[in-house]
Coordinates of C-alpha atoms in Angstrom, one line a residue:
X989 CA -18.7 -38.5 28.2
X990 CA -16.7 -40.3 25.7
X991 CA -17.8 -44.2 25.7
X992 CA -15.3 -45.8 23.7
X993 CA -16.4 -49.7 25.4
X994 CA -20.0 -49.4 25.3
X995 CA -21.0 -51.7 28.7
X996 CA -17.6 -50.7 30.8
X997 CA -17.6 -47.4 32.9
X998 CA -14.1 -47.8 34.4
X999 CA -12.3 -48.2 31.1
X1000 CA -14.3 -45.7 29.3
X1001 CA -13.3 -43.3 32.6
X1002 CA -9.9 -44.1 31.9
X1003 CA -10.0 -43.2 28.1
X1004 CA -11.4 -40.2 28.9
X1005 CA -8.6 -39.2 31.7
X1006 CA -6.1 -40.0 29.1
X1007 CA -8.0 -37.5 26.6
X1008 CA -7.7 -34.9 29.2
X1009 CA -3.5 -35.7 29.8
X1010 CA -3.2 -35.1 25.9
X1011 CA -3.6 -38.3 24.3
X1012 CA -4.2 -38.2 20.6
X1013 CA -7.8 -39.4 19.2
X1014 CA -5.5 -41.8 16.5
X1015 CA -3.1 -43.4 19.1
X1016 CA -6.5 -44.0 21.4
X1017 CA -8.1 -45.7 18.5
X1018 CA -5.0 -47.8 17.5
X1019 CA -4.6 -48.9 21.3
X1020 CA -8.2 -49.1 22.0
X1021 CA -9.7 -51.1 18.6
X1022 CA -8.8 -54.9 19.7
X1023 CA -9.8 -54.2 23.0
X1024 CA -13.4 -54.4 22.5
X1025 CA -14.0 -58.5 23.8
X1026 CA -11.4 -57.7 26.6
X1027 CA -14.0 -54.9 28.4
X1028 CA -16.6 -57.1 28.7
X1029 CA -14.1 -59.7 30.9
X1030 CA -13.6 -59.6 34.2
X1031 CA -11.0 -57.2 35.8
X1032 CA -8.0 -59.5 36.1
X1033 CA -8.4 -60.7 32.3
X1034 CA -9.8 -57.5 31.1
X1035 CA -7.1 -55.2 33.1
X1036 CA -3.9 -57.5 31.6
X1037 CA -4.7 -56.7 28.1
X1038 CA -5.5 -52.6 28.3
X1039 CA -2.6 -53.0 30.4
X1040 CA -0.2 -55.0 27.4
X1041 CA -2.1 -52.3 24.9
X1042 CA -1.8 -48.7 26.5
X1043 CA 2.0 -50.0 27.0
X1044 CA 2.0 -50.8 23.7
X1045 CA 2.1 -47.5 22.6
X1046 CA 3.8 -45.9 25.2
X1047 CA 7.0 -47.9 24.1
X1048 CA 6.4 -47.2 20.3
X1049 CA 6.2 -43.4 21.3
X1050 CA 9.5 -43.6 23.6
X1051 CA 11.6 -45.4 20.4
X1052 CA 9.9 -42.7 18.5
X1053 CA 11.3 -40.1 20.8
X1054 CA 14.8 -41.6 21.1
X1055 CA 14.6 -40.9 17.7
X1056 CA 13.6 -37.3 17.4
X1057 CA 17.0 -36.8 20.4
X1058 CA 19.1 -38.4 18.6
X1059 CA 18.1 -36.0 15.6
X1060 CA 18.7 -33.2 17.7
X1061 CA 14.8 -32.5 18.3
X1062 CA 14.3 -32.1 21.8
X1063 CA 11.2 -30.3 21.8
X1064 CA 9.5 -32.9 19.7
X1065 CA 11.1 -35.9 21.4
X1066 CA 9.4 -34.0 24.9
X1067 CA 5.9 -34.0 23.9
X1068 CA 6.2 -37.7 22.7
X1069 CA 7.8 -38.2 26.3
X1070 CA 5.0 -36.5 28.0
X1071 CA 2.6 -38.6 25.9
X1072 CA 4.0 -42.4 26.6
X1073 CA 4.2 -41.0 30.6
X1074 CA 0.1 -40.2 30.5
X1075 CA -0.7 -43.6 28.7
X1076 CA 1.3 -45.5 31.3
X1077 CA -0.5 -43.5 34.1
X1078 CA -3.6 -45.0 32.3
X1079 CA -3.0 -48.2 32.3
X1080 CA -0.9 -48.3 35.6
X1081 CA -4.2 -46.6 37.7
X1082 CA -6.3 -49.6 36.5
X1083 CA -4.1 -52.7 37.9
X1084 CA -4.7 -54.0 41.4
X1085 CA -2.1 -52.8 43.6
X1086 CA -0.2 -55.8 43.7
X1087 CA 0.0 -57.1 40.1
X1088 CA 3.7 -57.6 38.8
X1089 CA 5.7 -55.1 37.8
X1090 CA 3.1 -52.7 38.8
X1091 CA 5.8 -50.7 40.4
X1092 CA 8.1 -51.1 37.8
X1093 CA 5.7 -49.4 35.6
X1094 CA 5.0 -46.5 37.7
X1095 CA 8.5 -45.7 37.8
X1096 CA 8.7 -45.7 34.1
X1097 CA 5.6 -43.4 33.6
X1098 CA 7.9 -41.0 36.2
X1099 CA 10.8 -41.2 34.2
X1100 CA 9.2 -40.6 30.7
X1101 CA 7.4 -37.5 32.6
X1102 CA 10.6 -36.0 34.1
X1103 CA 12.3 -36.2 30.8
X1104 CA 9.7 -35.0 28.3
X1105 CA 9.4 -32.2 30.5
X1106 CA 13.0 -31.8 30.9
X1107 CA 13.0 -32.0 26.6
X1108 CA 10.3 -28.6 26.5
X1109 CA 11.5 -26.5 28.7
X1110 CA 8.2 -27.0 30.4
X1111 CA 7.7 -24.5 33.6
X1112 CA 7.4 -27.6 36.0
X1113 CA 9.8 -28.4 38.9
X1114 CA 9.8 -31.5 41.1
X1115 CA 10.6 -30.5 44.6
X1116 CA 10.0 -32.9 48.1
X1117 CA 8.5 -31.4 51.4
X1118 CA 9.9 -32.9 54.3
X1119 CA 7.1 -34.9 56.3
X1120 CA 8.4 -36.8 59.2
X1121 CA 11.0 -38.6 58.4
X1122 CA 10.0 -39.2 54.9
X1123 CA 9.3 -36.5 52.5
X1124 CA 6.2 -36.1 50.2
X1125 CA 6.9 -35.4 46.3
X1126 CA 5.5 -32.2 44.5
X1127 CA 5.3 -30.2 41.2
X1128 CA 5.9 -26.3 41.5
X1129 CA 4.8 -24.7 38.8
X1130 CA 5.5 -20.8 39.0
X1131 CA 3.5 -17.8 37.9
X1132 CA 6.0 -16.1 35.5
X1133 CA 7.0 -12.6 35.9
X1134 CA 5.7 -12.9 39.7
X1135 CA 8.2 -11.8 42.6
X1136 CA 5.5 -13.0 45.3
X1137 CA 3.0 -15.2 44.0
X1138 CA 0.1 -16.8 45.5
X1139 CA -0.4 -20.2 45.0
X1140 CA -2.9 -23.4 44.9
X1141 CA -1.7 -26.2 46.5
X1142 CA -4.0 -28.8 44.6
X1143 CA -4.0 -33.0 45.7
X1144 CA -5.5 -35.8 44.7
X1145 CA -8.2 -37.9 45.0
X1146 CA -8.6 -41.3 45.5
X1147 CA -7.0 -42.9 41.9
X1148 CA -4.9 -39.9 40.4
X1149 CA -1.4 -38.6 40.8
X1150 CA 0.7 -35.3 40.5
X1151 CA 1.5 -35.8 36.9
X1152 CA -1.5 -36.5 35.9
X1153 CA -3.3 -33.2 37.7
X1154 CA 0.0 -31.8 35.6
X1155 CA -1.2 -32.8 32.3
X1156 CA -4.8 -31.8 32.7
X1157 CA -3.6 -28.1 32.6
X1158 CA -4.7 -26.6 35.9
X1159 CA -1.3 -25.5 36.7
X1160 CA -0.6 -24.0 33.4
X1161 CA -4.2 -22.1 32.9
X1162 CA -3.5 -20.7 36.9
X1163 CA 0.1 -19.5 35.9
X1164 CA -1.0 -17.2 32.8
X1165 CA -3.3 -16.1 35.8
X1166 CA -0.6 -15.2 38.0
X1167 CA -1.0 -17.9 40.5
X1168 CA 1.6 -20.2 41.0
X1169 CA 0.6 -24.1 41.8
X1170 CA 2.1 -26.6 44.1
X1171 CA 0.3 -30.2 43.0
X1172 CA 1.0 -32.9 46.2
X1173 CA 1.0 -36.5 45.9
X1174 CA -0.4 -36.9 49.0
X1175 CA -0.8 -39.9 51.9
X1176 CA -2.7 -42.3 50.1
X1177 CA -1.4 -41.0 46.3
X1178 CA 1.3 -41.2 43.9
X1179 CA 4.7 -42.0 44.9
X1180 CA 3.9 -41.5 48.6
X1181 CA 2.0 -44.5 48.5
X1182 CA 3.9 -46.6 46.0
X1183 CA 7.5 -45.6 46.9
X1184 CA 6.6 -44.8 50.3
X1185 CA 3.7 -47.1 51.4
X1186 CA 2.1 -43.7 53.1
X1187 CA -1.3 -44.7 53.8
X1188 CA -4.0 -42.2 53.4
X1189 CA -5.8 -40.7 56.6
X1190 CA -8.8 -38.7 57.2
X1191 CA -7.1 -35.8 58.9
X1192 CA -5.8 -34.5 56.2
X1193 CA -4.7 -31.2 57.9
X1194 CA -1.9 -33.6 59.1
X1195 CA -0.2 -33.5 55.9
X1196 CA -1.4 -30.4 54.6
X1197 CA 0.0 -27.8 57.3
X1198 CA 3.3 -29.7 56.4
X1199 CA 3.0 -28.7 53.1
X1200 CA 2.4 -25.1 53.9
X1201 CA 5.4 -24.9 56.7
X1202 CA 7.0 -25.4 53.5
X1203 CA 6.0 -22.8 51.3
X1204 CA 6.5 -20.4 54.0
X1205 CA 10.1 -20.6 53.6
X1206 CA 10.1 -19.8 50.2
X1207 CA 10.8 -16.5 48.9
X1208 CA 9.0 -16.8 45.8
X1209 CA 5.4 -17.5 47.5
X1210 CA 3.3 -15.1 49.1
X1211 CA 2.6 -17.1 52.3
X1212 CA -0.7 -14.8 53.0
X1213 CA -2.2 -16.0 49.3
X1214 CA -2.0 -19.9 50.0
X1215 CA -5.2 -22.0 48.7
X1216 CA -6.2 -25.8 48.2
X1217 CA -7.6 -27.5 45.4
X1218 CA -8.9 -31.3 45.9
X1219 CA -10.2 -32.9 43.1
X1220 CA -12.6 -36.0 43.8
X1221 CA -11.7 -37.5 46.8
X1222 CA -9.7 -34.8 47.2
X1223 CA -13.0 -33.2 47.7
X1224 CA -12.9 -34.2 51.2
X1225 CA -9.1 -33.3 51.9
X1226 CA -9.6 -30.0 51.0
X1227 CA -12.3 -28.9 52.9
X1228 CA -11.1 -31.3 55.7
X1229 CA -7.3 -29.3 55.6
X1230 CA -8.6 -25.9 55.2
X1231 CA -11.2 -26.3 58.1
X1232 CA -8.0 -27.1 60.7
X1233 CA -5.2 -25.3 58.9
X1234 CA -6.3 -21.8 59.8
X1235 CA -3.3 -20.4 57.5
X1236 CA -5.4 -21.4 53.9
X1237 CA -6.5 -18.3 52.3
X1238 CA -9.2 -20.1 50.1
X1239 CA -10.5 -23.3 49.0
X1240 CA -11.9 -25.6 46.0
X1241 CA -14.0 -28.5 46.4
X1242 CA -13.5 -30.1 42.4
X1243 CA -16.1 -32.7 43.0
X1244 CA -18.5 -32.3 46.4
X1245 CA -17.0 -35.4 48.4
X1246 CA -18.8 -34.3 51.8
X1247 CA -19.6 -37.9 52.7
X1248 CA -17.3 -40.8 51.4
X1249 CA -18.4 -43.0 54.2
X1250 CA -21.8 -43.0 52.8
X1251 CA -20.5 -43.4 49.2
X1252 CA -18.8 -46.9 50.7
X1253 CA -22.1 -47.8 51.9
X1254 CA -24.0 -47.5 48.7
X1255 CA -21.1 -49.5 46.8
X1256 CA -21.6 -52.3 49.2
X1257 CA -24.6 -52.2 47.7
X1258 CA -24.0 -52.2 43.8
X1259 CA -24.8 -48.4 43.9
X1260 CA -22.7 -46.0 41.7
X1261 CA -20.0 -46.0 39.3
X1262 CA -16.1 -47.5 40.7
X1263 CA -13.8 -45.7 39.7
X1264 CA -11.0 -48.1 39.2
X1265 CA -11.3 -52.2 38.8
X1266 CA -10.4 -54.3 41.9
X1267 CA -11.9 -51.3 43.8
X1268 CA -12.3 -53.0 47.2
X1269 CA -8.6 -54.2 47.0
X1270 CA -8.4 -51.2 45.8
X1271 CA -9.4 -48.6 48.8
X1272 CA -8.0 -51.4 51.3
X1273 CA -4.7 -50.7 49.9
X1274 CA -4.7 -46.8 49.7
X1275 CA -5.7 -46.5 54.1
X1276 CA -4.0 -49.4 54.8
X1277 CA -6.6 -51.5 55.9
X1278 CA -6.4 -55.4 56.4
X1279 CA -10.3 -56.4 54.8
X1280 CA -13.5 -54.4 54.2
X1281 CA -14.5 -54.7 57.4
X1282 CA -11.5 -52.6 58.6
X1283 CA -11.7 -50.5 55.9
X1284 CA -15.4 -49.7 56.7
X1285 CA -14.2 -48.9 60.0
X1286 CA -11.9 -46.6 58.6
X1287 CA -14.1 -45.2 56.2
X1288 CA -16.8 -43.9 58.5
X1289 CA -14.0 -40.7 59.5
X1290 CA -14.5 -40.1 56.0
X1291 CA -17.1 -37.2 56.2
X1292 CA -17.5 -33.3 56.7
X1293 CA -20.3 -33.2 59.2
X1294 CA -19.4 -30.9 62.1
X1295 CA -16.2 -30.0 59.9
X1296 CA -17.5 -26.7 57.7
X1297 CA -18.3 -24.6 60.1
X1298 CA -14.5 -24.4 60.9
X1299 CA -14.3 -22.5 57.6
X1300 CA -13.3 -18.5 57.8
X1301 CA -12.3 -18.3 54.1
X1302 CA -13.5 -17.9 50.9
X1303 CA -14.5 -21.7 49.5
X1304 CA -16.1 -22.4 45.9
X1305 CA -18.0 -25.8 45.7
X1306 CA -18.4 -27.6 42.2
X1307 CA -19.4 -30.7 41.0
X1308 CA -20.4 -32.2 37.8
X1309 CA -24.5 -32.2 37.2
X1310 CA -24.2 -36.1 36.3
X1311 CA -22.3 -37.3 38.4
X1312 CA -22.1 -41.4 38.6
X1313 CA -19.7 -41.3 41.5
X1314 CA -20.7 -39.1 44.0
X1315 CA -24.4 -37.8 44.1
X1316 CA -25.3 -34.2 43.5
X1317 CA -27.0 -33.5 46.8
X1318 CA -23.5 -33.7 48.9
X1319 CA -22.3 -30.5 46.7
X1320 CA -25.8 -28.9 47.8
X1321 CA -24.4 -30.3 51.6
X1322 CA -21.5 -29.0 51.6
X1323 CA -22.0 -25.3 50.3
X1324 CA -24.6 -25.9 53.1
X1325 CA -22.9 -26.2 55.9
X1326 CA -19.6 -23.8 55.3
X1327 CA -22.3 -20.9 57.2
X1328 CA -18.9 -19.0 58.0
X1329 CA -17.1 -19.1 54.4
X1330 CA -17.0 -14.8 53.9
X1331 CA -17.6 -16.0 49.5
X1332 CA -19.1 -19.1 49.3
X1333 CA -19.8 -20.6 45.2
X1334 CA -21.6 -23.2 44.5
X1335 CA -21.2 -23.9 40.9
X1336 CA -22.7 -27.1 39.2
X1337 CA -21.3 -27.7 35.5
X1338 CA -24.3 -28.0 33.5
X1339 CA -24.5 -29.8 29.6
X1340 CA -23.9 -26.0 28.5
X1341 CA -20.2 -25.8 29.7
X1342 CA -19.2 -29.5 29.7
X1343 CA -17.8 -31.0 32.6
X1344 CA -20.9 -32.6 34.1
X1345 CA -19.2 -35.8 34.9
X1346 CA -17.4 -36.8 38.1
X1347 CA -14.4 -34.2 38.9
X1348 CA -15.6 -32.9 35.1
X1349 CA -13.2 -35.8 33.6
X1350 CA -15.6 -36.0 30.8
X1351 CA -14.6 -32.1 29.8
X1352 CA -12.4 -30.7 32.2
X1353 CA -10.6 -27.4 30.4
X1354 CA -14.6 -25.4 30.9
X1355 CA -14.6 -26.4 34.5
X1356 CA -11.1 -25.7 34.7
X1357 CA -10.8 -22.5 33.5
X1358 CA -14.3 -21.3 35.6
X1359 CA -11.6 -22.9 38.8
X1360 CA -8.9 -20.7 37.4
X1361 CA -10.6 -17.3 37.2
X1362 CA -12.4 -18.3 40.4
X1363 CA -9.0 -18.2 42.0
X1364 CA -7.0 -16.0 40.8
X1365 CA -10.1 -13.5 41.4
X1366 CA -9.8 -14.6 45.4
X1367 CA -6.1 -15.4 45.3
X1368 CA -5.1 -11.4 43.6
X1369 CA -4.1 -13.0 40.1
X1370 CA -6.0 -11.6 36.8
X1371 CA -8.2 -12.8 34.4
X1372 CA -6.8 -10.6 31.9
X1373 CA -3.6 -9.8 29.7

């Protein structure tokens, strides 16, 4: 793991998420240099001023691109797009969920995303899947060359966001694979809780077999080859969705989250890394609860226990072998208890391959990659030209 802010966790997780999006070792050390006093305040203090600094730079890069278009370079102007969108994803993940402009800024980091990819060419669409009477907003990125593809639906977990999951290159290392990849911003994520105010809910199969109605309507998708990716918290969708939506061909657990009840337990208690300042106000916000104590309440549906066994399909477990989040043992729990999985994987990430950090945010593209092949060997992509 990177540690930029020697004493501060949350920031030096951030720094390290914005590594992973593409952010450039010089423009991290010009944002991050007079930051130093600022980690060691508290979150309201410290949070305003990585806020004013990450947004810094994502304005200097935006001029810089309106630049490069006006020059005619689109494809250089795009990157510098993509760029200011992932350092205002950074800073936007870290502000309590009803500081000013907060919004504002999310909206931003979506606009600077559409049109850097817009700028490349990039092989990203946005699409919305009609859920109720709201919809839930989506990336598609197809395998190329593919009439019928099989795809990995892939969500969040409890801090990230579609664009983000975008920029860490999943998407892109599945589609030379031959899988094509539908990323979600889910209840409880991205613009279906900030546009939307979509709370989070345990039964995640709610949202999911929504999401795969959807796909089956498209010509393009093989409706047969449908899997799930959750990374994190998404560690407890996933398994959750594909234990009651009978129609998933395969799942993957990126980060074991068998048992987030228990994980809310031991951070009552001081225990383990947040992943996010404000965190209380935090998780109250994303399920919509009223205090702790009703987010407790809510919390204690947040487990696998008696779920697994639902599981008919091949599942691959992984989870990072120093892990400050979540503990090892629930990856060992939950490769434990899916007894009807046909190709069940455990696979820790070990100092060898990188990655041993939560949801591998420390090194993601080994982990990534080991994901990749892992699917597209279960899925019917390659793993070779």
């Amino acid at each position: 793991m990177f540690r930029y802010f020697p004493t501060n966790y949350v920031w030096n997780l951030s720094v390290n998420l914005a590594i992973e999006m593409g952010a450039r070792m010089g423009e991290i050390e010009t944002i991050c240099a007079p930051l130093q006093d600022a980690a060691k305040q508290p979150d309201a203090e410290g949070t305003h001023a990585f806020r004013q600094a990450w947004v810094a730079m994502a304005d200097r890069l935006q001029a810089l691109a309106a630049e490069d278009e006006a020059r005619g370079r689109q494809f250089s102007a795009g990157q510098k797009y993509k760029r200011a969108s992932a350092y205002m994803i950074t800073c936007e993940r870290m502000l309590a969920h009803d500081s000013p402009g907060r919004v504002e800024l999310y909206q931003r980091a979506l606009k600077s995303f559409a049109t850097g990819i817009a700028l490349t060419g990039e092989n990203c669409e946005r699409v919305e899947i009609p859920y109720g009477e709201e919809h839930l907003s989506a990336l598609l990125v197809r395998a190329p060359g593919v009439a019928r593809a099989p795809v990995l639906v892939q969500v969040n977990g409890l801090d990230s966001m579609k664009e983000m999951k975008y920029l860490v290159g999943l998407p892109g290392w599945l589609a030379e694979r031959g899988v094509s990849s539908l990323i979600v911003d889910q209840p409880g994520t991205g613009e279906a809780l900030r546009l939307h105010g979509m709370h989070a809910r345990f039964d995640a199969e709610h949202w999911a077999s929504r999401v795969v109605d959807w796909l089956e309507t498209r010509e393009d998708i093989d409706a047969q080859r449908i899997g799930m990716e959750g990374v994190s918290l998404g560690g407890y969708y996933c398994p959750r969705a594909v234990a009651f939506e009978p129609r998933f061909a395969c799942g993957v657990a990126w980060g074991a989250n068998h048992d987030w009840r228990d994980v809310q337990k031991q951070r009552l208690k001081r225990e383990g890394d947040f992943p996010v300042p404000h965190y209380w106000n935090h998780v109250c916000w994303v399920w919509g609860a009223k205090d702790i104590d009703d987010f407790m309440r809510i919390a204690e549906d947040v487990h696998l226990d008696g779920v697994l066994d639902r599981i008919r399909v091949p599942f691959l477990v992984t989870h990072g072998e120093r892990d400050s989040q979540i503990p090892l043992s629930w990856a060992y729990r939950t490769y434990e208890q899916l007894v009807n999985s046909p190709k069940r994987e455990l696979k820790i990430f070990t100092d060898r391959e990188g990655g041993v950090q939560h949801a591998s945010f420390d090194n993601s593209i080994n982990a990534g990659h080991y994901i990749a092949d892992w699917v597209a060997e279960t899925l019917g992509g390659r793993t070779r030209r």
